[in-house]
PDB file of C-alpha atoms in Angstrom:
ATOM      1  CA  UNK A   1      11.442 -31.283   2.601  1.00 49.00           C
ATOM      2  CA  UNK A   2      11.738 -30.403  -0.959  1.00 49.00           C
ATOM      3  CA  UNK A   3      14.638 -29.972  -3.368  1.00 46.00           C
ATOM      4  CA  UNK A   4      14.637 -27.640  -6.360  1.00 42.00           C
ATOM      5  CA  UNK A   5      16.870 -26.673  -9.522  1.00 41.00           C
ATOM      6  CA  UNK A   6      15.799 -22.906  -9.931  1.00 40.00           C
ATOM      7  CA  UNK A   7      16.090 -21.530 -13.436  1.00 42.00           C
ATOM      8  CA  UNK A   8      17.840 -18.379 -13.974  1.00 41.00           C
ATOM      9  CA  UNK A   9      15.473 -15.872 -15.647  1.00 42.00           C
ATOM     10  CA  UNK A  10      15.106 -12.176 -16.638  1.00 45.00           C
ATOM     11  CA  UNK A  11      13.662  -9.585 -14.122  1.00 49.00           C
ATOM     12  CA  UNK A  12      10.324  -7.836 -13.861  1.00 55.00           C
ATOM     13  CA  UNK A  13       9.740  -4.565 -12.296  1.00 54.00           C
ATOM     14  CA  UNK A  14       6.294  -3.597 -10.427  1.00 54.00           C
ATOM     15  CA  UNK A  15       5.975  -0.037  -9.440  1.00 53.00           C
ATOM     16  CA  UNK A  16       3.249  -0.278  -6.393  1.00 52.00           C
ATOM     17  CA  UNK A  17       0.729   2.105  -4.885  1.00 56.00           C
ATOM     18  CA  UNK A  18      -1.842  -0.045  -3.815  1.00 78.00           C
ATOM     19  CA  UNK A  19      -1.880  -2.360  -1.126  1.00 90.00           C
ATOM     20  CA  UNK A  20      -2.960  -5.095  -1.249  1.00 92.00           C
ATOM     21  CA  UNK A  21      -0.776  -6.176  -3.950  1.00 92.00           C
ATOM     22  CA  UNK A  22      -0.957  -9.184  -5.538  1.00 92.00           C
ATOM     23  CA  UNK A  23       0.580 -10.435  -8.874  1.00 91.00           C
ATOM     24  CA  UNK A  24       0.602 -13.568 -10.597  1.00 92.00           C
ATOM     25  CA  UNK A  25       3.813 -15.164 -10.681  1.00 90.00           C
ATOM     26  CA  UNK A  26       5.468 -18.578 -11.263  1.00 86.00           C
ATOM     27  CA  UNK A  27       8.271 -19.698  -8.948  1.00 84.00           C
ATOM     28  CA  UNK A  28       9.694 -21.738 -12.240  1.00 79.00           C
ATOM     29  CA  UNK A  29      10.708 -17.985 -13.355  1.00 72.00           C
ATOM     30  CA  UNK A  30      11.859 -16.647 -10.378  1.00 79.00           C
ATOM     31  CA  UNK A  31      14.497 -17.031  -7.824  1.00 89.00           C
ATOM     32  CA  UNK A  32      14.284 -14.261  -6.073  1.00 96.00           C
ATOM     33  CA  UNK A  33      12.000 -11.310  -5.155  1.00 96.00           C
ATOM     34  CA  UNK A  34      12.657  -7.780  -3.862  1.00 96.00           C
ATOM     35  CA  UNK A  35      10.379  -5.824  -1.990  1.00 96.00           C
ATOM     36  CA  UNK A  36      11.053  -1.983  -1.039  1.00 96.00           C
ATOM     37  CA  UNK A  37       8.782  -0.057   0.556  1.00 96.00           C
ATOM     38  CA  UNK A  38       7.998   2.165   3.917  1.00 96.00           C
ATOM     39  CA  UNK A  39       5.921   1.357   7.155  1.00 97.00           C
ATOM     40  CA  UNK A  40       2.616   3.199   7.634  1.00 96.00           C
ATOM     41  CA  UNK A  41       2.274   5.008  11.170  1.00 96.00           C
ATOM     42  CA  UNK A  42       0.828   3.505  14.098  1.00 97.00           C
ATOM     43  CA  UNK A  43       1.113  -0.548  12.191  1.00 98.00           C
ATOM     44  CA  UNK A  44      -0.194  -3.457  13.357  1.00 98.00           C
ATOM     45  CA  UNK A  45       1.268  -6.008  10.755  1.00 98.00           C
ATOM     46  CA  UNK A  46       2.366  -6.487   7.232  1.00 98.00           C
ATOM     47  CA  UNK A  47       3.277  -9.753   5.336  1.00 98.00           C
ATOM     48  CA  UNK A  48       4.357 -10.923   2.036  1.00 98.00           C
ATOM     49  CA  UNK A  49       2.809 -14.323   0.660  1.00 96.00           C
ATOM     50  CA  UNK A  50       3.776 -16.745  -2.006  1.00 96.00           C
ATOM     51  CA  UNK A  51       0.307 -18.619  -2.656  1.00 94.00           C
ATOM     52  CA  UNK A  52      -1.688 -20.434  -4.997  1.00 91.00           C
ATOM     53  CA  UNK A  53      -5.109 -18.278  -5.648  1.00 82.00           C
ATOM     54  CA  UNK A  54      -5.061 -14.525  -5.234  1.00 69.00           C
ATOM     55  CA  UNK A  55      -8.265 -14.610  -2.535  1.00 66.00           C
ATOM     56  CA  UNK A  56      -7.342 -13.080   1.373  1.00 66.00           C
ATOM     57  CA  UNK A  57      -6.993 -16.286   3.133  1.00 77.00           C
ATOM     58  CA  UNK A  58      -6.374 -19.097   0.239  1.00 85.00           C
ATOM     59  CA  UNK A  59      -5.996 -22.778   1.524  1.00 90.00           C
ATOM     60  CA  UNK A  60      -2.658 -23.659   0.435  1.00 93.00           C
ATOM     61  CA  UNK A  61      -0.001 -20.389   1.167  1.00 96.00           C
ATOM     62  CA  UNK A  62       3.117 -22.054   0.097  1.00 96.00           C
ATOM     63  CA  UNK A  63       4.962 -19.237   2.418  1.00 97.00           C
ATOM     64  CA  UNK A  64       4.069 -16.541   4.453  1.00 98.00           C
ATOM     65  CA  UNK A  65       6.880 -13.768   6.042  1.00 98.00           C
ATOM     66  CA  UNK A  66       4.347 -11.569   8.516  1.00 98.00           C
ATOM     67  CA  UNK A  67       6.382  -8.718   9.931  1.00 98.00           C
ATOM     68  CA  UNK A  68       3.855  -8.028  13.445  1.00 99.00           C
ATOM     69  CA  UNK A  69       4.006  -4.705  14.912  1.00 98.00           C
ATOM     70  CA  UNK A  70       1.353  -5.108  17.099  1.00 96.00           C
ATOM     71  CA  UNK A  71      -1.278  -7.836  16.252  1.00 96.00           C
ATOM     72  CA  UNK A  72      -2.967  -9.655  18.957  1.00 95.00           C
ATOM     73  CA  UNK A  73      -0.524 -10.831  21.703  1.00 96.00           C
ATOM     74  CA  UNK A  74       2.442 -10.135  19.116  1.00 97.00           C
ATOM     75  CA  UNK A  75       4.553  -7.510  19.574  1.00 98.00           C
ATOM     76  CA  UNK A  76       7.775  -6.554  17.062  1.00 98.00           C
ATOM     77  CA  UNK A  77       8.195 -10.235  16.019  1.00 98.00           C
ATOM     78  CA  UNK A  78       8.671 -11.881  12.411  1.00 98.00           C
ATOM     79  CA  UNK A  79       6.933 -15.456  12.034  1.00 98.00           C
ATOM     80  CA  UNK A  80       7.199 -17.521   8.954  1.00 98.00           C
ATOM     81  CA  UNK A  81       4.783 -20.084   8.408  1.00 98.00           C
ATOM     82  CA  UNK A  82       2.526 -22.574   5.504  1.00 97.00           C
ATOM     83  CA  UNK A  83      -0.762 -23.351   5.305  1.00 96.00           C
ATOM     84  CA  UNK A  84      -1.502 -26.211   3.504  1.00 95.00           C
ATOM     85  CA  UNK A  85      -5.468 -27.418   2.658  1.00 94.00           C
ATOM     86  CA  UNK A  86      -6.519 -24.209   5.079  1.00 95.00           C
ATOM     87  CA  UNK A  87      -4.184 -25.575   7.891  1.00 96.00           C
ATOM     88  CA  UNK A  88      -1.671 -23.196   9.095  1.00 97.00           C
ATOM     89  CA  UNK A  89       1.644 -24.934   9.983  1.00 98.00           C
ATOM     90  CA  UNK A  90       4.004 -24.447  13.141  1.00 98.00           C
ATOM     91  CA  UNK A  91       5.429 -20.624  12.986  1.00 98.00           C
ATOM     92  CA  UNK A  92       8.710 -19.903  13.003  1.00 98.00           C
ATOM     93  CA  UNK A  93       9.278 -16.873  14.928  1.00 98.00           C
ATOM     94  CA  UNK A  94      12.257 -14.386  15.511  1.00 96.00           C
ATOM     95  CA  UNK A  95      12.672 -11.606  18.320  1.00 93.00           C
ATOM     96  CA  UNK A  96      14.923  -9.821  15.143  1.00 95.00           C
ATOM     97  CA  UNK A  97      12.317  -6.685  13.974  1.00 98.00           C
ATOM     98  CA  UNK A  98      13.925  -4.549  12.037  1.00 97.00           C
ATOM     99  CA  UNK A  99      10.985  -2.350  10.748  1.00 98.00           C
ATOM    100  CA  UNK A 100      10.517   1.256  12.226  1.00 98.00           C
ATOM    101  CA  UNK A 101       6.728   2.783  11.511  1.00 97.00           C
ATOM    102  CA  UNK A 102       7.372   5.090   9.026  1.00 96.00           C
ATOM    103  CA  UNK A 103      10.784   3.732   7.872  1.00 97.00           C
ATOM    104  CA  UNK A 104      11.769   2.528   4.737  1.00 97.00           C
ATOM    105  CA  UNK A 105      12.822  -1.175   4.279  1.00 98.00           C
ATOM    106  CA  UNK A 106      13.621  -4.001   1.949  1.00 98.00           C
ATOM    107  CA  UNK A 107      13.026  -7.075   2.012  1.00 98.00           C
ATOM    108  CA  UNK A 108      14.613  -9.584  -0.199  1.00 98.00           C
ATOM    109  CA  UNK A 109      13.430 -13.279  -0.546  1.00 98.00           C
ATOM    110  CA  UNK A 110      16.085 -15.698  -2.251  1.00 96.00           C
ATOM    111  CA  UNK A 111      14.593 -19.299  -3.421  1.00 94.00           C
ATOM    112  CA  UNK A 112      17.684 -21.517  -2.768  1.00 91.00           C
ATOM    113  CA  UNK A 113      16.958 -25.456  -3.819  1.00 88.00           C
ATOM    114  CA  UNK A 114      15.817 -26.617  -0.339  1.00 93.00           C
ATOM    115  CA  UNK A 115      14.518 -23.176   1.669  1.00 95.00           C
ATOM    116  CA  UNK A 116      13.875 -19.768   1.445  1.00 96.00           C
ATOM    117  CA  UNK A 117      16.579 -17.065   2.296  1.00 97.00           C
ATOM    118  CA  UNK A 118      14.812 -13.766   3.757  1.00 98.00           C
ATOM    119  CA  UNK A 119      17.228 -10.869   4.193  1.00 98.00           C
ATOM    120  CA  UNK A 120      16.540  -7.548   5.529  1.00 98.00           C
ATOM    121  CA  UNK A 121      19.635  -5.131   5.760  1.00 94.00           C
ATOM    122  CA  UNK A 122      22.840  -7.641   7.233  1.00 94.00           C
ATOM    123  CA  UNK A 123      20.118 -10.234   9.283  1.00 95.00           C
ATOM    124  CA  UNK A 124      19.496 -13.307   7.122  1.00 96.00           C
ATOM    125  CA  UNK A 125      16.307 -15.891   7.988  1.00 96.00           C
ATOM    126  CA  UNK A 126      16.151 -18.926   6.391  1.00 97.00           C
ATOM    127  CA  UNK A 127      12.422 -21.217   6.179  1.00 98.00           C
ATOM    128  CA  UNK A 128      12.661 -24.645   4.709  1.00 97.00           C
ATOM    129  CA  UNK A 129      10.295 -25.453   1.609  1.00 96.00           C
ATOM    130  CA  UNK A 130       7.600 -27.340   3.215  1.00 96.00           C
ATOM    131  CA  UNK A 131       5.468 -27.131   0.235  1.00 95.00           C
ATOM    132  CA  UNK A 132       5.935 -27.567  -3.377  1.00 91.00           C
ATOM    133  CA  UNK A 133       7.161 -23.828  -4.661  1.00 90.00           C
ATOM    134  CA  UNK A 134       5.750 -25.092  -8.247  1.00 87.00           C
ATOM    135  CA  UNK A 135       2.192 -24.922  -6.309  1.00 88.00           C
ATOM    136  CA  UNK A 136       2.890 -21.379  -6.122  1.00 92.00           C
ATOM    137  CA  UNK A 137       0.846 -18.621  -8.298  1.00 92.00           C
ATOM    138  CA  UNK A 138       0.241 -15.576  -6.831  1.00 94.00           C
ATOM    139  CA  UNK A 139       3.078 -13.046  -4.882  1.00 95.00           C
ATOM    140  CA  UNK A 140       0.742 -10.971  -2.225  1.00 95.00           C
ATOM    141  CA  UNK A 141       1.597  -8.212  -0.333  1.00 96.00           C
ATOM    142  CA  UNK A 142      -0.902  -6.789   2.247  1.00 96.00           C
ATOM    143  CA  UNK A 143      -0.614  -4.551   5.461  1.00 96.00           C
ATOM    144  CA  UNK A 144       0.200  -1.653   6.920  1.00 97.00           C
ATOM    145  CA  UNK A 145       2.928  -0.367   4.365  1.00 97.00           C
ATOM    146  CA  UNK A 146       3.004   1.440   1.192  1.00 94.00           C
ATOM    147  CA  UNK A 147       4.863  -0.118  -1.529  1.00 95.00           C
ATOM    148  CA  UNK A 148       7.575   1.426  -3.697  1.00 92.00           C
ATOM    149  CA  UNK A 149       8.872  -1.219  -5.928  1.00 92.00           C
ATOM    150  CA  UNK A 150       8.551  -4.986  -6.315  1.00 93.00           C
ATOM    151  CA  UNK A 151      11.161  -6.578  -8.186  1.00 91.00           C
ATOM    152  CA  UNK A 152      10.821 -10.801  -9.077  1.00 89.00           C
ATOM    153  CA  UNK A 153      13.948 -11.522 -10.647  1.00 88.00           C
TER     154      UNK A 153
END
């Protein structure tokens, strides 16, 4: 497990129209990001990565939230997960699925000093830092959505 001191630092605005999105970012500047957007129809998945190197499938994904319509055996499920040196770690998964295709949502990721905080409308997920957050350098978004606004704050 680690332990952080998160700074307290001005917000940044993105306003998104192509997916995927990806953005460099440091996780020494931010302590929390907000993510609004709306579900395509007929989705099969959509995630939001913090991850060092803006490539598809980088080795080391500090964090991974990957909202699964219908991918593979999945079906309306939320797992949270690592991958560290191109080994994915033990999901966490949650029967809570509160996206709708052609919904809008929010998502809002809080860094707290030992785990993430996901909320989406009242439900709150927490995912323990497995991974240094400092590795972090790249926020990606990719999926079946359209994005509206990204906010790292």
């Amino acid at each position: 497990m680690y332990i952080y001191i998160l700074p307290v630092h001005k917000s940044e605005n993105y306003a998104l129209q192509s997916i995927p999105f990806t953005k460099n970012i440091s996780l020494r500047d931010v302590s929390k990001i907000v993510v609004k957007g709306r579900v395509l129809e007929r989705p099969t998945r959509f995630s939001i990565s913090l991850q060092n190197a803006s490539s598809f499938e980088p080795d080391n994904v500090v964090f991974v939230y990957d909202a699964r319509f219908n991918f593979g055996s999945d079906s309306n499920i939320i797992v949270c997960n690592n991958r560290n040196g191109g080994i994915w770690g033990s999901e966490e998964r949650s029967d809570y699925f509160p996206f709708v295709q052609k919904e809008k949502f929010k998502v809002k990721i809080k860094l707290n000093h030992s785990h993430y905080e996901i909320q989406v409308g009242s439900h709150i997920w927490t995912f323990d830092h497995r991974m240094p957050i400092y590795d972090v350098d790249t926020l990606r978004i990719d999926g079946n959505v359209e994005l509206y606004d990204v906010q790292t704050k």
